[in-house]
Amino acid sequence: MAQAVSYEVTDGIAVLQMRNPPVNALGAALRRDLAEALARAVQDREVGAIVLSGAGKGFCAGADIAEFEAPFADPWVPELCDLVENAPKPVIAAIHGFALGGGLELALACHYRLAGAEARVGFPEVNLGLLPGAGGTQRAPRLIGAGAALDLMITGQPVPVTSALVRPAFDMILKEGLNAGARLFARKVIDKGMRPRRTRDQGAGFRDPAGDRKALQTWRARLAGKAEKAPGDILRCVEAAALLPFEVGQEFERAAFDDLLGGDQSRALRHIWRAERAAPRFGELARAPPRPVAQLGIVGGGSRGAGLAAAGLIAGHEVVLVERDAPSLTAALARVARVLDRAVRRGRLTQVQRDGIEAVLHGKTDLVALSEADLVIETAGHDARARAAIFAQLDAVVRDGAVLVSGAAYGDVEALAAQTGCAQDVLALHVPLPTLTAPLAEIGVGRHTGAAAVATLHGFVTGLGKRAVWARAGGGLIGSRLMAACIHAADGLVLSGVAPERIDRDMRGWGMGFGPYQMADMLGLARMGDHLEALPGATGVNPHRVLAEAGRAGRRNRVGWYRYDAGAPRGVPDPDAVALLGVGADGAGDPGDIPGRLLAAMANEGARLLEAGIARSGGDIDVVMTGGFGMARWRGGPICAADAAGLLALRNRLRGLAEAEGGFWTPAPLLDRLIREGGRLGDVEASAG
Ligand code: 3HC
């Protein structure tokens, strides 16, 4: 079996190089081989100093996240770090690329540290709901101080090795020649008789106790009331570093790490970490290469169209934006300009880039202008008939091989494809608002869509910096279907007298970025009404339709479920809205467990999407809901939350609701099967894509 660590001795220097592609994650084999190589170097009489480096693109990405679901094999990362630190010969870390999490902890356990100037280091454990658990919370403050350690560990953001936060931890930063530099350094160590310098015995980081206390206070205040557990535990461990002997602090850290590792929050964040990496892997990518997209066509310059046009420009595409007449075009181009200006203000675009960018934006009022476009996204059609008409016209003007995309989350891609002679090149795309900054995009694949069109749209959205998620088009993509289910479940409460703002408040408290009625106002109540009418099983009064017909459009005309008066951009509750429904406006209905009810509806809808092959996996659903609909990542999304609460409990709740309120709540048969088999929704993989 290939060794995960190479061992080479020259001139009294042993070079131990980690070789575990692609990122030298500290999996069991690497840990074992590193411990063995270290022991060999210690025993080798010829060796006076040891250099530890990594092959490939970086030094080490930390613990192997794939191993977190089972007990760790010995030596686990903290033990490995202790072996390194307690080695009787000097160990020198030579860091290139990155040293993250356990990788940085390994470097901090070495006696000396060198780094290439391009390298970045950090503690991203918090993104997994964890803390640095291999001595990082105890060693880092001893070298760089509590304030810098907290900044690194609580934000989880890697920083350049040259940054003032981490520079004190390094003996030397080399612009080039890291390996040769490490050997020279090792030679100097041997020649000068320099001894191992254990980080646990260092105290340079403690020289500003007042500064450390202030940093602790500042972070404590910032974290007050936050639901995430890991940041608070990091704070306590870093605080302990200055108060407790190293070994006691290490035990404190270990207990906190184990506690977080076994908790729901870290489990949810690990689920999202895996799911986000899996989501963009579409089966189609192996079947056809993407076609190049030089020119992007956008039909319709409303907020979505303008956002997509701006995103396309920023990503380097030439953009042709088509509106129906000159005044609409002027308004659309002004909208694009506003999005670009906002991008400059937020640092996504420099002013210099901004100045030149509109030279490749062409505003037109005739679809004929799209004859050279490689990809056309239609965002103009307000209903199925209007969209179909646009697709028929597009078919007549675009060139062979152009990919035609419907920008509607709901919509019948087959019907649109039938308007064209190129069904293999027709598909759907849904980018959550705000379009420019949304981190993901759902790609709706029709039954006749070819792999090349899918690969092309995938390549395009990836180029915009968005994560692509696969969905089967037709009857609503993933996010819209789950939000519709959530809102329909909420509507049942509103119609029984529970105030919408109460529902929104409870859902935000649970971990949604926006409450369902805030979402409905953002989307527009007429469109929300459409979505609910398309939701399978949703019957009865459609309160969004009632409000829309009473002139309450939502945010667009400043009155929907809330009123958006001047000075109240976030909206104020409006009893007049509920009064239109003929229910008590005092919010006196019995709300019961609001998050439990709404999440049950979302999880059940998710199970239906999996059964129907609309979503490929439970992970994809959660990626959409956390990335596109503001659900807290530490909740893991509705599928992960359902698994955590137990599918049996979910099904029983659904059965009770179905008895009381009807068919929408009928449990998806997939739940019965998973309960029988002891399976989890989050592990379901449909064979689509
Ligand atoms: N464990 C397992 N696999 C990892 C990994 C890790 N720590 N880090 C990255 N990978 C995998 C990725 O999943 C991906 O696999 P795939 O090709 O099958 O999808 C592959 O390595 C390459 O990763 P990227 O595509 O992300 O490559 P990039 O070059 O874009 O980025 C990176 C490299 C900066 C290292 C980035 O992968 C990263 O940030 N990784 C996460 C690192 C992390 O969170 N470390 C902390 C782990 S927890 C820990 O150390 C606990 C300790 O305190 C005890």
XYZ file of C-alpha atoms and ligand atoms in Angstrom:
743
model
C 0.000 0.000 0.000
C 1.318 3.474 -0.900
C 2.541 5.427 2.098
C 0.656 8.608 2.854
C 3.926 10.195 4.059
C 7.229 10.132 2.186
C 10.472 9.958 4.170
C 13.807 11.210 2.946
C 17.002 12.036 4.807
C 19.711 14.287 3.351
C 22.506 15.961 5.226
C 21.040 15.079 8.636
C 17.615 16.526 7.793
C 14.584 14.237 7.555
C 11.867 15.584 5.268
C 8.450 14.104 6.024
C 6.034 14.984 3.277
C 2.291 14.385 3.597
C 0.880 12.848 0.402
C -2.838 12.466 0.689
C -4.398 14.096 -2.370
C -6.218 16.282 -3.046
C -5.753 18.398 0.112
C -3.745 16.255 2.585
C -6.734 15.812 4.885
C -5.590 14.090 8.086
C -7.324 10.769 7.490
C -6.501 7.661 9.527
C -3.795 6.403 7.110
C -2.010 9.760 6.989
C -2.106 10.093 10.775
C -0.707 6.581 11.227
C 2.024 7.052 8.605
C 2.985 10.435 9.972
C 3.299 9.057 13.498
C 5.466 6.201 12.156
C 7.651 8.496 10.059
C 8.137 10.784 13.036
C 9.180 7.868 15.260
C 11.595 6.717 12.554
C 13.183 10.166 12.293
C 13.482 10.412 16.060
C 15.231 7.042 16.220
C 17.487 7.688 13.224
C 20.865 8.758 14.647
C 21.746 10.532 11.414
C 18.789 12.904 11.736
C 19.332 16.198 13.556
C 16.131 18.024 12.502
C 12.809 17.171 10.874
C 10.975 19.161 8.211
C 7.233 18.524 7.835
C 5.676 19.556 4.523
C 2.753 18.690 2.268
C 2.691 17.568 -1.368
C 0.207 18.977 -3.860
C -1.717 22.216 -3.582
C -1.427 22.810 0.137
C 0.175 21.781 3.414
C -2.929 20.299 5.019
C -6.702 20.961 5.044
C -7.203 19.594 8.560
C -9.052 16.575 9.869
C -10.743 14.381 7.258
C -14.354 15.513 7.463
C -15.529 12.240 5.914
C -14.363 10.432 9.091
C -16.521 12.477 11.468
C -19.477 10.113 11.393
C -17.627 7.177 13.056
C -15.205 6.804 16.000
C -11.704 8.052 15.159
C -8.826 5.602 14.672
C -5.659 6.240 16.731
C -3.777 8.444 16.700
C -6.485 11.102 16.469
C -5.301 14.587 15.471
C -4.715 15.920 19.024
C -2.545 12.912 19.862
C -0.624 13.357 16.631
C -0.020 17.011 17.508
C 1.232 16.003 20.953
C 3.596 13.448 19.377
C 5.027 16.175 17.153
C 5.317 18.725 19.931
C 6.945 16.259 22.319
C 9.436 14.998 19.720
C 12.964 15.297 21.138
C 14.315 16.618 17.815
C 13.330 19.978 16.318
C 10.369 19.749 13.944
C 9.951 22.530 11.370
C 6.692 23.036 9.469
C 7.074 24.214 5.847
C 3.659 25.508 4.787
C 2.604 26.235 1.235
C -0.893 26.803 -0.168
C -2.965 26.385 2.969
C -2.914 25.083 6.522
C -6.449 24.858 7.834
C -8.104 23.510 10.955
C -6.213 20.453 12.184
C -3.582 21.256 9.531
C -2.846 24.577 11.217
C -2.971 22.882 14.609
C -0.345 20.417 13.381
C 1.806 23.333 12.250
C 1.360 25.063 15.627
C 2.509 21.872 17.348
C 5.758 21.987 15.347
C 8.676 23.760 17.016
C 9.351 26.193 14.160
C 7.193 27.407 11.269
C 8.081 28.629 7.794
C 5.573 29.524 5.107
C 5.448 30.531 1.482
C 4.200 34.113 1.143
C 1.159 32.933 -0.849
C -0.053 30.560 1.879
C -3.302 31.077 3.805
C -4.081 29.751 7.229
C -7.219 29.561 9.302
C -9.525 27.663 11.580
C -12.677 26.886 9.565
C -14.017 24.388 12.137
C -16.748 26.815 13.201
C -18.314 26.385 9.738
C -18.846 22.754 10.710
C -20.245 23.697 14.117
C -16.959 22.673 15.764
C -13.961 24.259 17.428
C -10.284 23.577 16.787
C -10.025 20.325 18.725
C -6.363 19.399 18.372
C -4.940 21.921 20.792
C -5.589 24.936 18.552
C -7.565 26.863 21.156
C -4.680 26.415 23.589
C -1.631 26.797 21.329
C -2.809 29.665 19.111
C -3.367 32.166 21.988
C 0.132 31.367 23.299
C 1.589 32.510 19.978
C -0.732 35.175 18.571
C -2.839 36.292 21.557
C -6.467 35.682 22.447
C -7.863 38.464 20.230
C -6.269 37.170 17.026
C -7.119 33.574 17.944
C -10.772 34.491 18.487
C -10.956 36.438 15.219
C -9.623 33.445 13.311
C -11.668 30.800 15.095
C -15.028 32.561 15.359
C -15.114 33.956 11.838
C -13.651 30.763 10.363
C -12.085 32.927 7.625
C -8.601 31.947 6.418
C -6.086 34.807 6.238
C -2.761 35.237 4.412
C 0.279 34.190 6.464
C 1.508 37.743 6.024
C -1.507 39.131 7.921
C -0.721 40.791 11.253
C -3.148 38.374 12.939
C -0.970 35.329 12.364
C 2.468 36.665 11.414
C 3.859 36.254 14.979
C 3.338 32.492 14.684
C 5.877 32.238 11.836
C 9.642 32.243 12.026
C 10.070 33.069 8.383
C 7.934 33.876 5.342
C 9.560 33.081 2.015
C 8.565 34.690 -1.272
C 9.966 31.674 -3.120
C 11.997 28.498 -2.611
C 10.113 27.223 0.456
C 11.588 23.715 0.356
C 15.167 24.898 -0.061
C 14.544 27.562 2.588
C 13.234 24.945 5.013
C 16.362 22.836 4.534
C 18.608 25.864 5.125
C 16.618 26.716 8.234
C 16.915 23.114 9.467
C 20.657 23.186 8.880
C 20.900 26.389 10.939
C 18.858 24.741 13.710
C 21.259 21.781 13.761
C 24.399 23.893 13.538
C 23.317 26.239 16.278
C 22.121 23.382 18.478
C 18.623 24.872 18.697
C 16.335 22.733 20.814
C 12.681 21.799 20.276
C 10.599 24.847 21.251
C 7.286 23.540 22.501
C 4.380 25.884 21.843
C 2.716 24.824 25.093
C 5.657 26.409 26.929
C 5.473 29.698 24.993
C 3.840 32.827 26.335
C 4.547 35.625 23.836
C 0.844 35.701 22.949
C -0.071 36.441 26.575
C 1.880 39.677 26.850
C -1.179 41.932 26.517
C -3.672 40.644 29.084
C -5.710 43.874 28.974
C -6.025 43.591 25.180
C -7.032 39.942 25.517
C -9.696 40.783 28.095
C -11.112 43.450 25.801
C -11.200 41.047 22.857
C -12.996 38.466 24.980
C -15.526 41.052 26.135
C -16.142 42.297 22.598
C -16.741 38.805 21.264
C -18.891 37.880 24.249
C -21.130 40.861 23.543
C -21.294 40.043 19.828
C -22.253 36.443 20.517
C -24.902 37.207 23.135
C -28.248 35.720 22.171
C -26.846 33.824 19.155
C -28.162 30.317 18.733
C -24.964 28.779 17.346
C -23.122 26.877 20.037
C -19.588 26.555 18.639
C -18.584 30.263 18.788
C -19.422 30.481 22.498
C -17.463 27.296 23.197
C -14.483 28.679 21.251
C -14.604 31.786 23.415
C -14.578 29.750 26.621
C -11.692 27.544 25.441
C -9.557 30.502 24.356
C -10.287 32.200 27.681
C -9.206 29.008 29.457
C -5.859 29.058 27.628
C -4.688 32.006 29.696
C -6.136 30.709 32.964
C -5.359 27.011 33.024
C -2.225 24.904 32.652
C -1.887 23.685 29.048
C -2.869 20.072 29.743
C -6.001 21.102 31.659
C -6.958 23.556 28.927
C -6.461 20.787 26.396
C -8.858 18.523 28.283
C -11.376 21.351 28.473
C -11.062 21.806 24.698
C -11.389 18.085 24.058
C -14.594 17.816 26.080
C -16.098 20.821 24.283
C -15.092 19.417 20.874
C -16.634 16.008 21.601
C -19.807 17.659 22.821
C -20.127 19.770 19.656
C -19.267 16.834 17.403
C -22.141 14.780 18.820
C -24.628 17.672 18.722
C -27.374 18.466 16.210
C -25.826 21.735 15.046
C -22.540 20.239 13.904
C -24.343 17.254 12.378
C -26.496 19.691 10.390
C -23.527 21.790 9.266
C -21.576 18.683 8.221
C -24.618 17.567 6.246
C -24.711 20.942 4.476
C -20.941 20.822 3.847
C -21.275 17.463 2.088
C -24.492 18.401 0.309
C -23.057 21.651 -1.051
C -20.144 19.779 -2.556
C -22.385 17.087 -4.030
C -25.043 19.438 -5.463
C -23.121 20.757 -8.494
C -22.126 17.254 -9.632
C -24.641 16.671 -12.402
C -24.656 13.350 -14.243
C -25.024 15.287 -17.514
C -21.551 16.809 -17.112
C -19.964 13.439 -17.858
C -22.088 13.014 -20.982
C -21.483 16.273 -22.830
C -19.124 19.248 -22.634
C -20.615 22.704 -22.108
C -20.939 24.967 -25.152
C -19.121 28.298 -24.883
C -21.300 31.249 -23.877
C -19.876 34.484 -25.268
C -23.141 36.350 -25.764
C -25.970 36.183 -23.250
C -29.489 37.178 -24.217
C -31.994 38.338 -21.597
C -35.641 38.807 -22.436
C -37.292 41.134 -19.936
C -35.563 43.667 -17.730
C -37.540 43.418 -14.498
C -35.658 42.808 -11.263
C -34.714 39.237 -12.239
C -33.765 40.077 -15.816
C -31.749 43.133 -14.783
C -30.016 41.129 -12.047
C -29.073 38.390 -14.495
C -27.872 40.927 -17.061
C -25.654 42.588 -14.449
C -24.358 39.226 -13.233
C -23.588 38.228 -16.829
C -21.708 41.471 -17.455
C -19.666 41.108 -14.283
C -18.780 37.540 -15.291
C -17.470 38.837 -18.622
C -20.316 38.061 -21.038
C -21.564 40.335 -23.758
C -25.238 40.906 -22.930
C -28.202 41.685 -25.181
C -31.204 42.804 -23.141
C -34.536 42.869 -24.942
C -37.617 44.728 -23.707
C -40.953 45.170 -25.415
C -40.718 48.937 -26.084
C -38.414 51.927 -25.669
C -39.743 53.179 -22.276
C -39.539 49.661 -20.781
C -36.019 49.314 -22.162
C -34.924 52.617 -20.639
C -36.292 51.518 -17.275
C -34.619 48.097 -17.620
C -31.213 49.590 -18.462
C -31.528 51.945 -15.492
C -32.258 48.899 -13.330
C -29.100 47.157 -14.590
C -27.104 50.336 -13.891
C -28.431 50.422 -10.335
C -27.437 46.783 -9.748
C -23.940 47.518 -11.099
C -23.599 50.608 -8.900
C -24.633 48.573 -5.892
C -22.033 45.960 -6.851
C -19.359 48.686 -6.804
C -20.536 49.916 -3.393
C -20.368 46.368 -2.034
C -16.899 45.745 -3.494
C -17.957 43.100 -6.016
C -16.802 45.288 -8.873
C -14.193 48.046 -9.064
C -15.170 51.479 -10.360
C -12.745 50.996 -13.251
C -14.445 47.733 -14.242
C -17.830 49.401 -13.803
C -16.889 52.260 -16.107
C -16.199 50.022 -19.073
C -18.780 47.356 -18.516
C -21.818 48.848 -20.234
C -19.947 48.950 -23.542
C -20.868 45.275 -23.942
C -24.494 45.726 -22.871
C -26.861 46.171 -25.807
C -30.448 47.199 -25.128
C -32.922 46.256 -27.862
C -36.638 46.148 -28.422
C -36.777 43.291 -30.908
C -36.085 39.615 -30.267
C -34.292 39.499 -33.624
C -31.355 41.076 -31.780
C -30.799 37.675 -30.143
C -29.728 35.982 -33.360
C -26.105 35.661 -32.175
C -26.813 34.771 -28.551
C -25.408 31.510 -27.172
C -27.765 31.407 -24.205
C -31.076 33.228 -23.833
C -32.892 33.563 -20.521
C -36.514 34.572 -20.694
C -37.804 36.506 -17.678
C -40.598 38.493 -19.302
C -43.592 36.178 -19.577
C -46.140 36.755 -16.821
C -48.070 33.585 -17.583
C -47.683 30.337 -19.467
C -49.247 31.703 -22.644
C -46.983 34.759 -22.794
C -43.931 32.587 -22.171
C -44.956 30.149 -24.884
C -45.323 33.018 -27.359
C -41.844 34.298 -26.524
C -40.325 30.831 -26.949
C -42.000 30.431 -30.346
C -40.512 33.755 -31.457
C -37.123 32.895 -30.042
C -37.100 29.652 -31.960
C -37.465 31.627 -35.172
C -34.528 33.956 -34.488
C -31.830 32.169 -32.492
C -29.103 30.199 -34.171
C -28.691 26.415 -33.943
C -27.236 25.279 -30.648
C -28.392 28.314 -28.645
C -29.696 27.275 -25.220
C -33.145 28.643 -24.347
C -33.956 29.061 -20.690
C -37.177 29.883 -18.907
C -36.494 32.023 -15.869
C -39.752 31.045 -14.165
C -39.596 28.791 -11.104
C -43.001 27.409 -12.029
C -43.673 26.524 -15.587
C -44.015 23.732 -18.024
C -40.689 23.350 -19.798
C -42.114 20.629 -22.077
C -44.810 23.038 -23.251
C -42.187 25.713 -23.950
C -39.950 23.196 -25.691
C -42.904 22.202 -27.867
C -42.922 25.767 -29.232
C -39.438 25.234 -30.590
C -37.676 22.853 -32.895
C -34.925 22.337 -30.328
C -36.483 20.672 -27.257
C -33.026 19.325 -26.364
C -31.850 22.911 -25.784
C -34.734 24.124 -23.604
C -34.642 24.175 -19.803
C -35.460 26.315 -16.761
C -33.471 28.350 -14.271
C -34.445 29.789 -10.935
C -32.147 32.181 -9.138
C -33.433 33.379 -5.764
C -33.555 37.122 -5.129
C -31.419 39.195 -5.023
C -30.258 37.686 -8.290
C -26.745 39.090 -8.330
C -25.715 37.875 -4.904
C -27.806 34.703 -4.545
C -25.303 31.913 -3.921
C -27.170 29.264 -5.878
C -29.272 28.605 -8.924
C -31.670 25.758 -9.573
C -31.397 24.288 -13.039
C -34.722 22.806 -14.136
C -34.140 19.963 -16.549
C -36.983 18.957 -18.870
C -37.667 15.417 -20.028
C -36.279 16.224 -23.469
C -33.433 18.494 -22.389
C -30.093 17.247 -23.687
C -26.916 16.900 -21.626
C -25.127 19.611 -23.630
C -27.752 22.240 -22.750
C -27.600 21.242 -19.072
C -23.795 21.377 -19.070
C -23.890 24.787 -20.783
C -26.293 26.311 -18.262
C -24.348 24.677 -15.422
C -21.121 26.216 -16.742
C -22.819 29.592 -17.076
C -24.203 29.738 -13.514
C -20.948 28.393 -12.077
C -19.172 31.203 -13.912
C -21.499 33.658 -12.145
C -20.138 32.270 -8.866
C -23.339 30.389 -8.044
C -23.721 26.793 -6.957
C -25.841 24.861 -9.458
C -28.516 22.519 -8.082
C -30.313 19.988 -10.293
C -34.118 19.822 -10.404
C -36.642 18.232 -12.724
C -38.598 21.032 -14.368
C -42.370 21.135 -14.294
C -44.792 22.140 -11.565
C -42.281 24.216 -9.630
C -38.612 23.779 -8.823
C -37.380 22.773 -5.376
C -37.292 26.040 -3.449
C -40.574 27.380 -4.765
C -42.390 24.137 -4.014
C -41.097 23.993 -0.453
C -41.847 27.647 0.201
C -45.349 27.190 -1.210
C -45.874 24.209 1.125
C -44.581 26.258 4.063
C -46.861 29.167 3.233
C -49.891 26.961 2.671
C -49.289 25.412 6.091
C -49.032 28.904 7.571
C -52.194 30.037 5.784
C -54.157 27.386 7.663
C -53.147 29.128 10.885
C -53.907 32.619 9.591
C -57.350 31.499 8.485
C -57.935 30.203 12.011
C -57.041 33.576 13.510
C -53.294 33.461 14.112
C -51.591 36.730 13.193
C -49.185 36.485 10.214
C -46.547 38.483 12.078
C -46.685 35.966 14.919
C -45.957 33.181 12.431
C -43.126 35.174 10.863
C -41.624 35.905 14.269
C -41.671 32.264 15.336
C -40.135 31.126 12.046
C -37.362 33.705 12.285
C -36.810 32.573 15.847
C -36.468 29.022 14.584
C -33.811 30.064 12.087
C -35.446 31.290 8.898
C -34.016 34.493 7.462
C -37.514 35.763 6.645
C -40.942 34.747 7.798
C -43.313 33.230 5.214
C -45.451 36.373 4.961
C -42.407 38.575 4.496
C -41.397 36.192 1.686
C -44.851 36.367 0.132
C -44.696 40.174 0.146
C -41.282 40.073 -1.502
C -42.402 37.675 -4.213
C -45.674 39.516 -4.802
C -49.042 38.245 -3.673
C -50.467 37.563 -7.135
C -47.520 35.336 -7.957
C -47.715 33.711 -4.531
C -51.374 33.020 -5.256
C -50.322 31.296 -8.520
C -47.724 29.189 -6.731
C -50.255 28.021 -4.177
C -52.780 27.125 -6.859
C -50.094 24.986 -8.530
C -49.184 23.251 -5.248
C -50.455 19.663 -5.294
C -53.028 19.031 -2.578
C -53.464 22.695 -1.632
C -57.185 23.457 -1.588
C -59.518 25.934 0.078
C -59.269 29.704 0.356
C -56.119 31.161 -1.177
C -55.610 34.197 1.072
C -52.816 35.609 -1.098
C -55.221 35.729 -4.037
C -57.806 37.464 -1.844
C -55.304 40.132 -0.812
C -53.926 40.546 -4.335
C -57.422 41.050 -5.706
C -57.996 43.708 -3.057
C -55.044 45.658 -4.483
C -52.410 44.398 -2.077
C -49.539 43.445 -4.372
C -46.878 43.075 -1.671
C -43.705 45.116 -1.414
C -44.144 46.331 -4.962
C -47.010 48.685 -4.053
C -46.012 48.948 -0.386
C -48.966 47.034 0.920
C -49.388 43.303 1.220
C -49.496 41.283 4.417
C -47.538 44.185 5.897
C -47.596 47.930 5.192
C -44.353 49.441 4.000
C -44.843 53.083 4.867
C -42.026 55.584 4.523
C -39.784 55.044 7.507
C -40.821 51.378 7.838
C -38.940 49.651 5.016
C -39.198 46.298 6.800
C -42.962 46.575 7.055
C -45.394 46.958 9.931
C -48.199 44.505 10.741
C -51.465 45.512 9.129
C -54.693 44.186 10.688
C -56.584 45.355 7.572
C -54.952 42.543 5.597
C -56.337 39.836 7.859
C -59.679 41.589 8.053
C -60.076 40.992 4.299
C -60.132 37.281 5.047
C -63.052 37.605 7.434
C -61.094 36.199 10.366
C -60.400 37.851 13.687
C -57.676 40.447 13.362
C -56.597 40.115 16.971
C -54.358 37.124 16.330
C -56.170 35.185 19.023
C -56.149 31.803 17.233
C -54.218 28.931 18.815
C -50.850 28.838 17.080
C -49.608 25.555 18.570
C -46.038 24.674 17.547
C -45.674 26.921 14.497
C -42.171 25.849 13.368
C -43.068 22.178 13.910
C -46.132 22.525 11.674
C -44.453 24.492 8.879
C -41.364 22.299 8.852
C -43.516 19.183 8.708
C -45.170 20.601 5.590
C -41.800 21.383 4.009
C -40.288 17.992 4.834
C -43.369 16.214 3.474
C -43.207 18.280 0.290
C -39.493 17.474 0.070
C -40.303 13.759 0.353
C -42.828 14.162 -2.483
C -40.213 15.888 -4.650
C -37.816 13.012 -4.008
C -40.500 10.454 -4.896
C -41.316 12.309 -8.087
C -37.639 12.691 -9.044
C -37.970 16.483 -9.006
C -35.147 16.654 -6.471
C -32.211 14.239 -6.722
C -31.395 14.095 -3.037
C -32.414 15.299 0.391
C -29.099 17.152 0.497
C -29.993 19.139 -2.647
C -33.246 20.253 -1.030
C -31.426 21.465 2.059
C -28.796 23.251 -0.034
C -31.582 25.152 -1.807
C -33.390 26.074 1.408
C -30.273 27.209 3.280
C -28.544 28.881 0.329
C -31.528 30.394 -1.428
C -34.234 30.886 1.184
C -32.296 32.050 4.198
C -32.752 29.004 6.404
C -30.039 28.843 9.080
C -27.230 26.524 8.011
C -26.912 25.165 11.539
C -30.457 23.843 11.188
C -29.277 21.971 8.091
C -32.532 22.609 6.162
C -35.972 21.020 6.498
C -34.842 17.547 5.464
C -32.014 17.464 7.989
C -34.310 18.901 10.667
C -36.893 16.175 9.953
C -34.241 13.477 10.271
C -33.008 15.000 13.526
C -36.517 15.100 15.000
C -37.309 11.573 13.753
C -39.341 10.464 10.744
C -41.809 8.528 12.867
C -42.681 11.675 14.787
C -43.001 13.540 11.492
C -45.324 10.972 9.979
C -47.507 10.872 13.076
C -47.792 14.636 13.114
C -48.711 14.617 9.420
C -51.338 11.932 9.958
C -52.940 13.973 12.713
C -52.947 17.101 10.532
C -54.338 15.157 7.558
C -57.223 13.932 9.699
C -57.976 17.418 10.956
C -57.260 19.486 7.852
C -57.273 17.225 4.818
C -55.253 15.793 1.972
C -52.413 18.315 1.693
C -51.034 16.832 4.900
C -51.164 13.163 3.820
C -47.719 11.724 4.555
C -45.649 10.955 1.448
C -45.343 7.157 1.031
C -41.547 7.578 1.017
C -41.750 8.357 4.735
C -43.399 4.989 5.430
C -40.680 3.187 3.506
C -37.857 5.028 5.280
C -39.415 4.378 8.686
C -39.676 0.641 7.868
C -36.081 0.500 6.646
C -34.610 2.747 9.328
C -33.514 5.192 6.602
C -33.124 8.955 6.600
C -34.528 11.508 4.167
C -31.112 13.161 4.004
C -29.579 9.971 2.627
C -32.134 9.487 -0.163
C -30.548 9.700 -3.596
C -32.927 9.601 -6.544
C -31.440 8.256 -9.764
C -31.944 11.482 -11.711
C -29.362 13.714 -13.322
N -11.653 16.608 4.775
C -12.080 15.826 3.760
N -12.158 16.234 2.489
C -11.802 17.504 2.227
C -11.366 18.381 3.222
C -11.282 17.883 4.553
N -10.849 18.638 5.572
N -11.112 19.566 2.663
C -11.381 19.435 1.357
N -11.795 18.192 1.095
C -12.156 17.616 -0.197
C -13.334 18.305 -0.842
O -14.540 17.752 -0.375
C -13.109 18.018 -2.290
O -13.502 16.700 -2.533
P -14.201 16.322 -3.911
O -13.209 16.637 -4.975
O -14.510 14.865 -3.768
O -15.389 17.204 -3.992
C -11.583 18.042 -2.408
O -11.070 17.857 -1.093
C -11.041 19.337 -2.952
O -11.608 20.383 -2.194
P -12.094 21.724 -2.890
O -12.830 21.415 -4.141
O -12.773 22.529 -1.856
O -10.679 22.330 -3.311
P -10.187 23.826 -3.250
O -8.812 23.837 -3.788
O -11.195 24.729 -3.851
O -10.124 24.205 -1.695
C -9.567 23.889 0.616
C -9.249 23.506 -0.851
C -9.249 25.377 0.821
C -8.718 23.048 1.499
C -11.079 23.668 0.861
O -11.394 22.364 0.418
C -11.493 23.779 2.300
O -11.666 24.872 2.800
N -11.702 22.635 2.966
C -12.286 22.588 4.301
C -11.195 22.577 5.316
C -11.763 22.439 6.701
O -12.911 22.751 6.980
N -10.907 21.978 7.607
C -11.291 21.771 8.980
C -11.626 20.357 9.187
S -12.200 20.051 10.826
C -10.767 19.876 11.736
O -9.702 20.041 11.224
C -10.979 19.469 13.149
C -9.731 19.603 13.941
O -9.735 20.833 14.632
C -9.596 18.504 14.948
